[in-house]
Amino acid sequence: MKPKLLLRYSKELILTLAVVFLFTTIILLVTGAPVLAVYYHIFKGSLGSWAKFGHVIKTWIPLTLCACGLLYTFRIGLWNIGVEGQVMMGAIFATAVLRFGVESHFSELYLFLSILAGIAGGAIWALIAGYLKTAGGVNEIFAGLGLNFVAQAIILWLIFGPWKRPGIASMSGTELFPKALWLPSTFLLRISPIGIFSAFAAIILTALMLRYTRIGLCLKAVGNNPKAAYLFGVKPQPYMLLAMIFAGGFSGVAGCLQVTDVYHRLLPAISSNYGYLALLVVMLGNFNVWISPAVAFFFACLNIGSVQLPMMLQLDSSLSGVIQGASVLAALGMQAWRMRIRSNEVGAFYE
Amino acid sequence: MRVEVHDIHKHYGPVRANDGITLTIEPGRIHGILGENGAGKTTLMKILAGYTRKTSGYLCMDQVPVDYRTPTEASQLGIGMLYQDPLDFPFLSVLENFMIGQAVGLANQKKYYRKKFDSLAADFDFALRPNVQVNRLTIGERQQLEILRLLSLGIQVLILDEPTTGITNVQKDYLFSALKKMTSEGKSIILVSHKLKDVEAVCNQLTVLRRGKVTGEMKAPFDTDILLEMMFGQTPIPFNRCLQESGRTILELDNVSAPGGRSGLSDCNIRIRQGEVVGLAGLEGSGQDVFLRIAAGLLRPAGGSVMLKDKRMNAKDYHCFKHSGVFFQPSSRLEEGLISGCSVTEHFALQSDHKKFVTKWSDATSDAKKKMTEFRIIGRPDSLAESLSGGNQQRLLLSFLPRNPLLLLLENPTRGLDMESSSWVWQHLHKYCSDNTTIVFSSSDLDEIIMAADRVLVFFNGKMIKDTRTCETSSYELGLAIAGKR
Amino acid sequence: MNEIDFTILFASVIAGAAPIVLAALGETITEKAGIINLSLDGSILISAMTAFAVSFETHSLVLGFLAAAAVGAIVAAIVAVFSVYLGQSQVAVGFVLTLTARDLAYFIGNPYSRLQGLQIHPMPISFLKNIPFFGKIFFTHNLPVYFSLILIFVCWWYIYRTPLGLNLRSVGENPRAAYARGINPQKLQIIYAVCGGLMIGLGGATFSLCTKPGWGRPQGAEGTGWIALALVIFGGWHPIKAATGAYFFSFLQVMGIYFQSWLPTVPAQVFQVAPFPLMIFTLLLIYISQKESVLNWAEDKDRIKSILAMFSGRIPTALGKPYQPE
């Protein structure tokens, strides 16, 4: 049974990749771009040097954090589209704490506090969406979406208002924090060990939580059948809120790292769309805690690699998004195809 | 129109819902179809209405063989059906409901249909206002609307599936006089029901189904005894249980009413004593389902009081009841009972007594293995709940019962099991009673109730109408009560 | 502080709202049939890009609009087919398409960035524009704006006044019952998703060919799709209310310029967020107004009842739950 299953999965994976490759190539041909050169530059731009690899990892960290958070909400059947806003809120809270630390000598303390603040910010934003769902009957997709835009507006207001740069307020964000408030990073890859650590910690924690704790079991039970879960003694609402807290907390850490490790200030695009992208990661990762980080790495490579396109080939870097989206669509199509085959098999069984 | 049904079969996998049904419906007649739950009435009607496809057999209309696959084709041939649960649009107006499926094109035809509707409604004396939203109507009014709509489509054969459930007596009179008026115009009516009184009052002819087969036909005037025998069979059953001494009262419902289900529950006074087995009889949705859910705290009563061991439980939820030793098990296995997507082991881990933060999978697996052998569940501990067969799912549900419950509330505990496994289930359940556990269960199988219960409560139209010891009654008497004839 | 000229103000509100009105109407039709097309934001961008590129290459505005409509329809068709025939989640497919279509637009449209292309010119209606006050507000625009104004009423009329519109609503309310009455729910859902997609595409074209002419990254239409989506809910799935929402939003946008001079620390973008809290508020109201306790409380309070009725709409019962044939 097992090898057969493996064979089928690899067959489907190869087919999905082939479809995506074909689609991308057609797009490239249509636009008249040099096909081989594009693939070459994406590859070289992401894995071609240690410095590039460092950038990939810097993208991979927040993506993985968000993806881990989303695993909790998907497990309980919630579409936490508000993860984008939760990243922003994490960044806002972290920035707020760091602003107090600018003059201080205990910068490590403020860095530590900023992570806690990030978790709190993300979790609060997620809880609002969660409460709107459980107590107010507002679909979590629309609540989350609305809160994303509200968070974006708060950032803009802060940048142009209370936290504006001395002199001129601009879209380039708040003033840079002093080096003492940057997360320490390794000399070689310019990656922060704390960032790496938190991503791996998130993966392992999530895997353990979902597999080995009662919380994970209850999330799955409620997600698959809330009525039956209730008869088993599990109240759905508190677990929904709990899942939202986890999702918000992890994305809050991602938002905090965007401030302390990547940009060192608050700017409008602080979330870099990683929240939305993480939704795609988890969907393509088949909602699996081990596959999703791998997908996140693939997506990070695409994101970083495609930065080369405008410089080298005068193409837009958004090709990465096209490939990412096409992959998920192809995977969804594959899933539909698999379901169809299975239902035919069942039908044959009965006839 | 004369409708002939020849040797109709409908198989769902191994289940034969209709197993060779042949009957003829004469024009200008009201033809009743009788039978208990699962006799295959609704399946046959859905086939006639084009909603379900038959496995084999054929239909003739006025001696011409016909074949149709959709409700539209059926209505073009003049067959229309009034479904048990009104198949309409609650949030659209009466007039709009009337128009959907009739009106076509871009021109605003409200005036035309308004006129048509008004004249039809006046014909039948139905007081329906065309601009009211349908969700504000009663079930009876929604039926009237649907009948008018079908008539305006020009149907010649009208099928009514349990039309008298959930409507008032006045509305019933309106309905019956409308049906008689239609037959006088030469239309044929097929009335599907389990209510003997109603069927006897209005039908010219009856066909009785049992387990997918025709067990008898009769023309008016009807002999109730013979009809009951055709409906419920005539197997003499030995009384297995009849507890004489009564324990103390553990559950007490006083004047409880609640909405829900098809008929709700009204003015229900029930006492359940310790150690007895109580069977709830009645056709599905007659109030026993609501009663079980109120007794479990899954539904809140609208009025009256629920006392569990002298504690008032009105506003408490199921988890509170569960804490006091009440355990409920639903009949819809995959909708409410089991969690599809979760394995057998996961189910055991979920319901295990020690709710520790870390799940011990080895314990849960060995627990699952043990219970699977004990309850003869065929499958593996890592099989997903939905991959088990129906009987195994049912046994899996039963294996979740706690060791020393105070009160077990079971909805159709042996549905989908064969004779041998259901008697095994009851052996197992009766063991609980020797430890002073009380069992209250509903069942659509009268034989099972007589065999397994000490006491029977019969529900009809949302009311408990009979409360008797099993040894002091007979299946005939219970059958009468179930059909609403005391 | 500068004086506000109300005729110019209202005229620019109507002109600025045109693409949003078109998109919101398209989404209303789609959702009335029971399908959520979440891909709105990406759809608008890719059709805006298509319109600009096609009209640039062919020197034909008509072809630009047609191509944009076709692209919008294709995106909508993908969502609908994936959900109706392939059993995939509408939300998942719609969301993926939002991002994919946006990025595809940026990628393919890259060579057309910041080029001077065609643009629609105003076509004042000579005999109507001289009506005092209203003439200037309503009759000094270009064709897409007139079209958006007309389409509001056409949509309303189609949905609520014609038998075909009745069928459309029936599918979004109860596809099973619709099937029993001889309507093919799957076919209708695909058709209306595509119709909605056409309108969304036209909305995108209106963006790049008249409201904010040109193409670039960012184009300026980013986020409009989400706003249109919010407006459909805010409008309670009623085309006229949704369009009113669009004009309200456009008004806020235009007023943003004035607000900025009054509240210089608040950037204009903040005002553009207004539809989203309103959307959440509407959804809350819908939920609350369906609660029995609230209904009983509001029973004899006519004013509160009318407020509830005004803000809360009714979500199509079968929205997002595609019909599975038996």
PDB file of C-alpha atoms in Angstrom, chain C residues 54-256:
ATOM      1  CA  VAL C  54      -5.122  46.033 -26.243  1.00  0.00           C
ATOM      2  CA  SER C  55      -6.263  49.575 -26.905  1.00  0.00           C
ATOM      3  CA  PHE C  56      -2.623  50.656 -27.082  1.00  0.00           C
ATOM      4  CA  GLU C  57      -1.779  48.001 -29.647  1.00  0.00           C
ATOM      5  CA  THR C  58      -4.939  48.211 -31.741  1.00  0.00           C
ATOM      6  CA  HIS C  59      -5.708  51.900 -31.266  1.00  0.00           C
ATOM      7  CA  SER C  60      -9.251  50.891 -30.543  1.00  0.00           C
ATOM      8  CA  LEU C  61     -10.991  51.686 -27.300  1.00  0.00           C
ATOM      9  CA  VAL C  62     -13.845  49.332 -28.140  1.00  0.00           C
ATOM     10  CA  LEU C  63     -11.472  46.391 -28.519  1.00  0.00           C
ATOM     11  CA  GLY C  64      -9.861  47.372 -25.234  1.00  0.00           C
ATOM     12  CA  PHE C  65     -13.152  47.216 -23.407  1.00  0.00           C
ATOM     13  CA  LEU C  66     -14.167  43.965 -25.080  1.00  0.00           C
ATOM     14  CA  ALA C  67     -10.859  42.287 -24.267  1.00  0.00           C
ATOM     15  CA  ALA C  68     -11.081  43.415 -20.642  1.00  0.00           C
ATOM     16  CA  ALA C  69     -14.606  42.069 -20.322  1.00  0.00           C
ATOM     17  CA  ALA C  70     -13.470  38.760 -21.785  1.00  0.00           C
ATOM     18  CA  VAL C  71     -10.588  38.510 -19.325  1.00  0.00           C
ATOM     19  CA  GLY C  72     -12.887  39.262 -16.390  1.00  0.00           C
ATOM     20  CA  ALA C  73     -15.268  36.587 -17.636  1.00  0.00           C
ATOM     21  CA  ILE C  74     -12.474  34.033 -17.953  1.00  0.00           C
ATOM     22  CA  VAL C  75     -11.294  34.570 -14.375  1.00  0.00           C
ATOM     23  CA  ALA C  76     -14.868  34.302 -13.098  1.00  0.00           C
ATOM     24  CA  ALA C  77     -15.426  31.184 -15.162  1.00  0.00           C
ATOM     25  CA  ILE C  78     -12.398  29.524 -13.580  1.00  0.00           C
ATOM     26  CA  VAL C  79     -13.771  30.215 -10.094  1.00  0.00           C
ATOM     27  CA  ALA C  80     -17.227  28.975 -11.047  1.00  0.00           C
ATOM     28  CA  VAL C  81     -16.107  25.822 -12.848  1.00  0.00           C
ATOM     29  CA  PHE C  82     -13.695  24.866 -10.072  1.00  0.00           C
ATOM     30  CA  SER C  83     -16.458  25.190  -7.525  1.00  0.00           C
ATOM     31  CA  VAL C  84     -19.567  24.038  -9.406  1.00  0.00           C
ATOM     32  CA  TYR C  85     -18.172  21.146 -11.391  1.00  0.00           C
ATOM     33  CA  LEU C  86     -14.940  20.248  -9.605  1.00  0.00           C
ATOM     34  CA  GLY C  87     -16.113  20.577  -6.016  1.00  0.00           C
ATOM     35  CA  GLN C  88     -13.279  22.846  -4.876  1.00  0.00           C
ATOM     36  CA  SER C  89     -13.682  25.625  -2.340  1.00  0.00           C
ATOM     37  CA  GLN C  90     -14.779  28.881  -3.978  1.00  0.00           C
ATOM     38  CA  VAL C  91     -12.885  30.835  -1.390  1.00  0.00           C
ATOM     39  CA  ALA C  92      -9.630  28.980  -2.009  1.00  0.00           C
ATOM     40  CA  VAL C  93      -9.797  29.268  -5.784  1.00  0.00           C
ATOM     41  CA  GLY C  94     -10.974  32.865  -5.679  1.00  0.00           C
ATOM     42  CA  PHE C  95      -8.239  33.852  -3.291  1.00  0.00           C
ATOM     43  CA  VAL C  96      -5.493  32.170  -5.292  1.00  0.00           C
ATOM     44  CA  LEU C  97      -6.775  33.858  -8.434  1.00  0.00           C
ATOM     45  CA  THR C  98      -6.762  37.244  -6.708  1.00  0.00           C
ATOM     46  CA  LEU C  99      -3.031  37.054  -6.197  1.00  0.00           C
ATOM     47  CA  THR C 100      -2.245  35.247  -9.442  1.00  0.00           C
ATOM     48  CA  ALA C 101      -4.235  37.567 -11.666  1.00  0.00           C
ATOM     49  CA  ARG C 102      -2.676  40.604 -10.023  1.00  0.00           C
ATOM     50  CA  ASP C 103       0.852  39.335 -10.520  1.00  0.00           C
ATOM     51  CA  LEU C 104       0.086  38.204 -14.043  1.00  0.00           C
ATOM     52  CA  ALA C 105      -1.171  41.707 -14.772  1.00  0.00           C
ATOM     53  CA  TYR C 106       2.030  43.268 -13.467  1.00  0.00           C
ATOM     54  CA  PHE C 107       4.172  40.819 -15.385  1.00  0.00           C
ATOM     55  CA  ILE C 108       2.476  40.949 -18.748  1.00  0.00           C
ATOM     56  CA  GLY C 109       1.748  44.651 -18.432  1.00  0.00           C
ATOM     57  CA  ASN C 110       5.331  45.557 -17.612  1.00  0.00           C
ATOM     58  CA  PRO C 111       6.231  46.730 -21.164  1.00  0.00           C
ATOM     59  CA  TYR C 112       3.194  49.033 -21.156  1.00  0.00           C
ATOM     60  CA  SER C 113       4.143  50.767 -17.924  1.00  0.00           C
ATOM     61  CA  ARG C 114       3.868  54.527 -17.986  1.00  0.00           C
ATOM     62  CA  LEU C 115       3.140  54.756 -21.675  1.00  0.00           C
ATOM     63  CA  GLN C 116       0.805  57.341 -23.089  1.00  0.00           C
ATOM     64  CA  GLY C 117      -2.143  55.326 -24.347  1.00  0.00           C
ATOM     65  CA  LEU C 118      -5.662  55.931 -25.466  1.00  0.00           C
ATOM     66  CA  GLN C 119      -8.180  57.371 -23.113  1.00  0.00           C
ATOM     67  CA  ILE C 120     -11.854  58.000 -23.265  1.00  0.00           C
ATOM     68  CA  HIS C 121     -13.043  61.538 -23.739  1.00  0.00           C
ATOM     69  CA  PRO C 122     -16.081  63.067 -22.097  1.00  0.00           C
ATOM     70  CA  MET C 123     -19.259  63.097 -24.110  1.00  0.00           C
ATOM     71  CA  PRO C 124     -21.584  65.652 -22.559  1.00  0.00           C
ATOM     72  CA  ILE C 125     -25.149  65.102 -23.555  1.00  0.00           C
ATOM     73  CA  SER C 126     -25.921  68.433 -25.172  1.00  0.00           C
ATOM     74  CA  PHE C 127     -29.600  68.831 -24.443  1.00  0.00           C
ATOM     75  CA  LEU C 128     -29.415  67.552 -20.846  1.00  0.00           C
ATOM     76  CA  LYS C 129     -26.230  69.130 -19.592  1.00  0.00           C
ATOM     77  CA  ASN C 130     -27.808  72.529 -19.303  1.00  0.00           C
ATOM     78  CA  ILE C 131     -30.263  71.455 -16.650  1.00  0.00           C
ATOM     79  CA  PRO C 132     -29.231  73.561 -13.707  1.00  0.00           C
ATOM     80  CA  PHE C 133     -27.105  71.758 -11.117  1.00  0.00           C
ATOM     81  CA  PHE C 134     -28.076  68.190 -12.116  1.00  0.00           C
ATOM     82  CA  GLY C 135     -27.067  68.651 -15.733  1.00  0.00           C
ATOM     83  CA  LYS C 136     -23.457  69.144 -14.772  1.00  0.00           C
ATOM     84  CA  ILE C 137     -23.482  66.341 -12.230  1.00  0.00           C
ATOM     85  CA  PHE C 138     -24.988  63.634 -14.390  1.00  0.00           C
ATOM     86  CA  PHE C 139     -24.588  64.553 -18.041  1.00  0.00           C
ATOM     87  CA  THR C 140     -21.045  65.766 -18.587  1.00  0.00           C
ATOM     88  CA  HIS C 141     -19.301  62.403 -18.390  1.00  0.00           C
ATOM     89  CA  ASN C 142     -17.975  59.777 -20.747  1.00  0.00           C
ATOM     90  CA  LEU C 143     -19.666  56.637 -21.993  1.00  0.00           C
ATOM     91  CA  PRO C 144     -18.504  54.160 -19.300  1.00  0.00           C
ATOM     92  CA  VAL C 145     -19.834  56.475 -16.612  1.00  0.00           C
ATOM     93  CA  TYR C 146     -23.226  56.730 -18.294  1.00  0.00           C
ATOM     94  CA  PHE C 147     -23.118  52.990 -18.724  1.00  0.00           C
ATOM     95  CA  SER C 148     -22.463  52.456 -15.018  1.00  0.00           C
ATOM     96  CA  LEU C 149     -25.379  54.722 -14.134  1.00  0.00           C
ATOM     97  CA  ILE C 150     -27.718  52.890 -16.456  1.00  0.00           C
ATOM     98  CA  LEU C 151     -26.475  49.480 -15.419  1.00  0.00           C
ATOM     99  CA  ILE C 152     -27.479  50.059 -11.801  1.00  0.00           C
ATOM    100  CA  PHE C 153     -31.108  50.244 -12.795  1.00  0.00           C
ATOM    101  CA  VAL C 154     -30.839  47.553 -15.429  1.00  0.00           C
ATOM    102  CA  CYS C 155     -29.419  45.174 -12.817  1.00  0.00           C
ATOM    103  CA  TRP C 156     -32.081  46.058 -10.311  1.00  0.00           C
ATOM    104  CA  TRP C 157     -34.788  45.659 -12.906  1.00  0.00           C
ATOM    105  CA  TYR C 158     -33.386  42.375 -14.161  1.00  0.00           C
ATOM    106  CA  ILE C 159     -32.981  40.848 -10.706  1.00  0.00           C
ATOM    107  CA  TYR C 160     -36.247  41.954  -9.186  1.00  0.00           C
ATOM    108  CA  ARG C 161     -38.624  42.514 -12.062  1.00  0.00           C
ATOM    109  CA  THR C 162     -38.056  39.803 -14.647  1.00  0.00           C
ATOM    110  CA  PRO C 163     -38.761  36.068 -14.565  1.00  0.00           C
ATOM    111  CA  LEU C 164     -35.149  35.422 -15.546  1.00  0.00           C
ATOM    112  CA  GLY C 165     -33.982  37.422 -12.548  1.00  0.00           C
ATOM    113  CA  LEU C 166     -36.353  35.436 -10.391  1.00  0.00           C
ATOM    114  CA  ASN C 167     -34.682  32.255 -11.586  1.00  0.00           C
ATOM    115  CA  LEU C 168     -31.314  33.809 -10.806  1.00  0.00           C
ATOM    116  CA  ARG C 169     -32.378  34.535  -7.243  1.00  0.00           C
ATOM    117  CA  SER C 170     -33.978  31.125  -6.847  1.00  0.00           C
ATOM    118  CA  VAL C 171     -30.654  29.430  -7.591  1.00  0.00           C
ATOM    119  CA  GLY C 172     -28.888  31.487  -4.943  1.00  0.00           C
ATOM    120  CA  GLU C 173     -31.643  30.826  -2.430  1.00  0.00           C
ATOM    121  CA  ASN C 174     -32.360  27.127  -2.787  1.00  0.00           C
ATOM    122  CA  PRO C 175     -30.763  25.331  -5.742  1.00  0.00           C
ATOM    123  CA  ARG C 176     -32.428  22.033  -4.850  1.00  0.00           C
ATOM    124  CA  ALA C 177     -35.876  23.552  -5.068  1.00  0.00           C
ATOM    125  CA  ALA C 178     -34.890  25.346  -8.255  1.00  0.00           C
ATOM    126  CA  TYR C 179     -33.849  22.030  -9.754  1.00  0.00           C
ATOM    127  CA  ALA C 180     -37.194  20.508  -8.808  1.00  0.00           C
ATOM    128  CA  ARG C 181     -38.823  23.280 -10.830  1.00  0.00           C
ATOM    129  CA  GLY C 182     -36.885  22.617 -13.950  1.00  0.00           C
ATOM    130  CA  ILE C 183     -34.058  25.094 -13.520  1.00  0.00           C
ATOM    131  CA  ASN C 184     -30.503  23.864 -14.001  1.00  0.00           C
ATOM    132  CA  PRO C 185     -28.678  25.439 -11.047  1.00  0.00           C
ATOM    133  CA  GLN C 186     -25.197  24.531 -12.210  1.00  0.00           C
ATOM    134  CA  LYS C 187     -25.673  26.061 -15.627  1.00  0.00           C
ATOM    135  CA  LEU C 188     -27.200  29.250 -14.225  1.00  0.00           C
ATOM    136  CA  GLN C 189     -24.428  29.647 -11.677  1.00  0.00           C
ATOM    137  CA  ILE C 190     -21.792  29.409 -14.370  1.00  0.00           C
ATOM    138  CA  ILE C 191     -23.685  31.817 -16.615  1.00  0.00           C
ATOM    139  CA  TYR C 192     -24.164  34.455 -13.945  1.00  0.00           C
ATOM    140  CA  ALA C 193     -20.623  34.129 -12.658  1.00  0.00           C
ATOM    141  CA  VAL C 194     -19.465  34.812 -16.210  1.00  0.00           C
ATOM    142  CA  CYS C 195     -21.904  37.735 -16.586  1.00  0.00           C
ATOM    143  CA  GLY C 196     -20.612  39.170 -13.333  1.00  0.00           C
ATOM    144  CA  GLY C 197     -17.088  38.624 -14.596  1.00  0.00           C
ATOM    145  CA  LEU C 198     -17.897  40.609 -17.754  1.00  0.00           C
ATOM    146  CA  MET C 199     -19.011  43.564 -15.652  1.00  0.00           C
ATOM    147  CA  ILE C 200     -15.983  43.294 -13.395  1.00  0.00           C
ATOM    148  CA  GLY C 201     -13.807  43.291 -16.515  1.00  0.00           C
ATOM    149  CA  LEU C 202     -15.540  46.413 -17.794  1.00  0.00           C
ATOM    150  CA  GLY C 203     -14.914  47.976 -14.398  1.00  0.00           C
ATOM    151  CA  GLY C 204     -11.226  47.246 -14.781  1.00  0.00           C
ATOM    152  CA  ALA C 205     -11.196  48.726 -18.267  1.00  0.00           C
ATOM    153  CA  THR C 206     -12.935  51.846 -17.001  1.00  0.00           C
ATOM    154  CA  PHE C 207     -10.086  52.237 -14.553  1.00  0.00           C
ATOM    155  CA  SER C 208      -7.213  52.137 -17.007  1.00  0.00           C
ATOM    156  CA  LEU C 209      -8.983  53.922 -19.845  1.00  0.00           C
ATOM    157  CA  CYS C 210     -10.722  56.734 -18.044  1.00  0.00           C
ATOM    158  CA  THR C 211     -10.710  56.963 -14.237  1.00  0.00           C
ATOM    159  CA  LYS C 212      -6.966  56.597 -13.754  1.00  0.00           C
ATOM    160  CA  PRO C 213      -5.712  56.388 -17.328  1.00  0.00           C
ATOM    161  CA  GLY C 214      -2.588  54.383 -18.003  1.00  0.00           C
ATOM    162  CA  TRP C 215      -0.854  51.366 -16.607  1.00  0.00           C
ATOM    163  CA  GLY C 216       1.925  50.915 -14.108  1.00  0.00           C
ATOM    164  CA  ARG C 217       2.865  49.137 -10.964  1.00  0.00           C
ATOM    165  CA  PRO C 218       1.025  50.195  -8.889  1.00  0.00           C
ATOM    166  CA  GLN C 219      -1.780  51.204 -11.188  1.00  0.00           C
ATOM    167  CA  GLY C 220      -3.917  52.813  -8.529  1.00  0.00           C
ATOM    168  CA  ALA C 221      -6.722  50.315  -8.788  1.00  0.00           C
ATOM    169  CA  GLU C 222      -5.162  48.111  -6.115  1.00  0.00           C
ATOM    170  CA  GLY C 223      -7.574  47.333  -3.335  1.00  0.00           C
ATOM    171  CA  THR C 224     -10.644  48.412  -5.317  1.00  0.00           C
ATOM    172  CA  GLY C 225     -11.698  44.818  -5.748  1.00  0.00           C
ATOM    173  CA  TRP C 226     -11.761  44.238  -2.022  1.00  0.00           C
ATOM    174  CA  ILE C 227     -13.712  47.451  -1.582  1.00  0.00           C
ATOM    175  CA  ALA C 228     -16.260  46.361  -4.173  1.00  0.00           C
ATOM    176  CA  LEU C 229     -16.546  43.057  -2.342  1.00  0.00           C
ATOM    177  CA  ALA C 230     -17.166  44.899   0.909  1.00  0.00           C
ATOM    178  CA  LEU C 231     -19.734  47.140  -0.767  1.00  0.00           C
ATOM    179  CA  VAL C 232     -21.740  44.165  -1.988  1.00  0.00           C
ATOM    180  CA  ILE C 233     -22.155  43.105   1.620  1.00  0.00           C
ATOM    181  CA  PHE C 234     -22.679  46.658   2.824  1.00  0.00           C
ATOM    182  CA  GLY C 235     -25.381  46.942   0.182  1.00  0.00           C
ATOM    183  CA  GLY C 236     -27.086  43.843   1.515  1.00  0.00           C
ATOM    184  CA  TRP C 237     -26.818  42.127  -1.894  1.00  0.00           C
ATOM    185  CA  HIS C 238     -29.051  44.779  -3.423  1.00  0.00           C
ATOM    186  CA  PRO C 239     -27.677  46.437  -6.563  1.00  0.00           C
ATOM    187  CA  ILE C 240     -28.955  49.919  -5.792  1.00  0.00           C
ATOM    188  CA  LYS C 241     -27.738  49.847  -2.211  1.00  0.00           C
ATOM    189  CA  ALA C 242     -24.375  48.494  -3.334  1.00  0.00           C
ATOM    190  CA  ALA C 243     -24.065  51.290  -5.884  1.00  0.00           C
ATOM    191  CA  THR C 244     -25.019  53.821  -3.233  1.00  0.00           C
ATOM    192  CA  GLY C 245     -22.192  52.425  -1.165  1.00  0.00           C
ATOM    193  CA  ALA C 246     -19.850  52.913  -4.102  1.00  0.00           C
ATOM    194  CA  TYR C 247     -20.855  56.557  -4.420  1.00  0.00           C
ATOM    195  CA  PHE C 248     -20.446  57.024  -0.694  1.00  0.00           C
ATOM    196  CA  PHE C 249     -16.961  55.586  -0.951  1.00  0.00           C
ATOM    197  CA  SER C 250     -16.126  57.744  -3.927  1.00  0.00           C
ATOM    198  CA  PHE C 251     -17.401  60.741  -1.988  1.00  0.00           C
ATOM    199  CA  LEU C 252     -15.052  59.892   0.871  1.00  0.00           C
ATOM    200  CA  GLN C 253     -12.192  59.634  -1.585  1.00  0.00           C
ATOM    201  CA  VAL C 254     -12.916  63.010  -3.142  1.00  0.00           C
ATOM    202  CA  MET C 255     -13.463  64.544   0.255  1.00  0.00           C
ATOM    203  CA  GLY C 256     -10.137  63.074   1.319  1.00  0.00           C
TER     204      GLY C 256
END
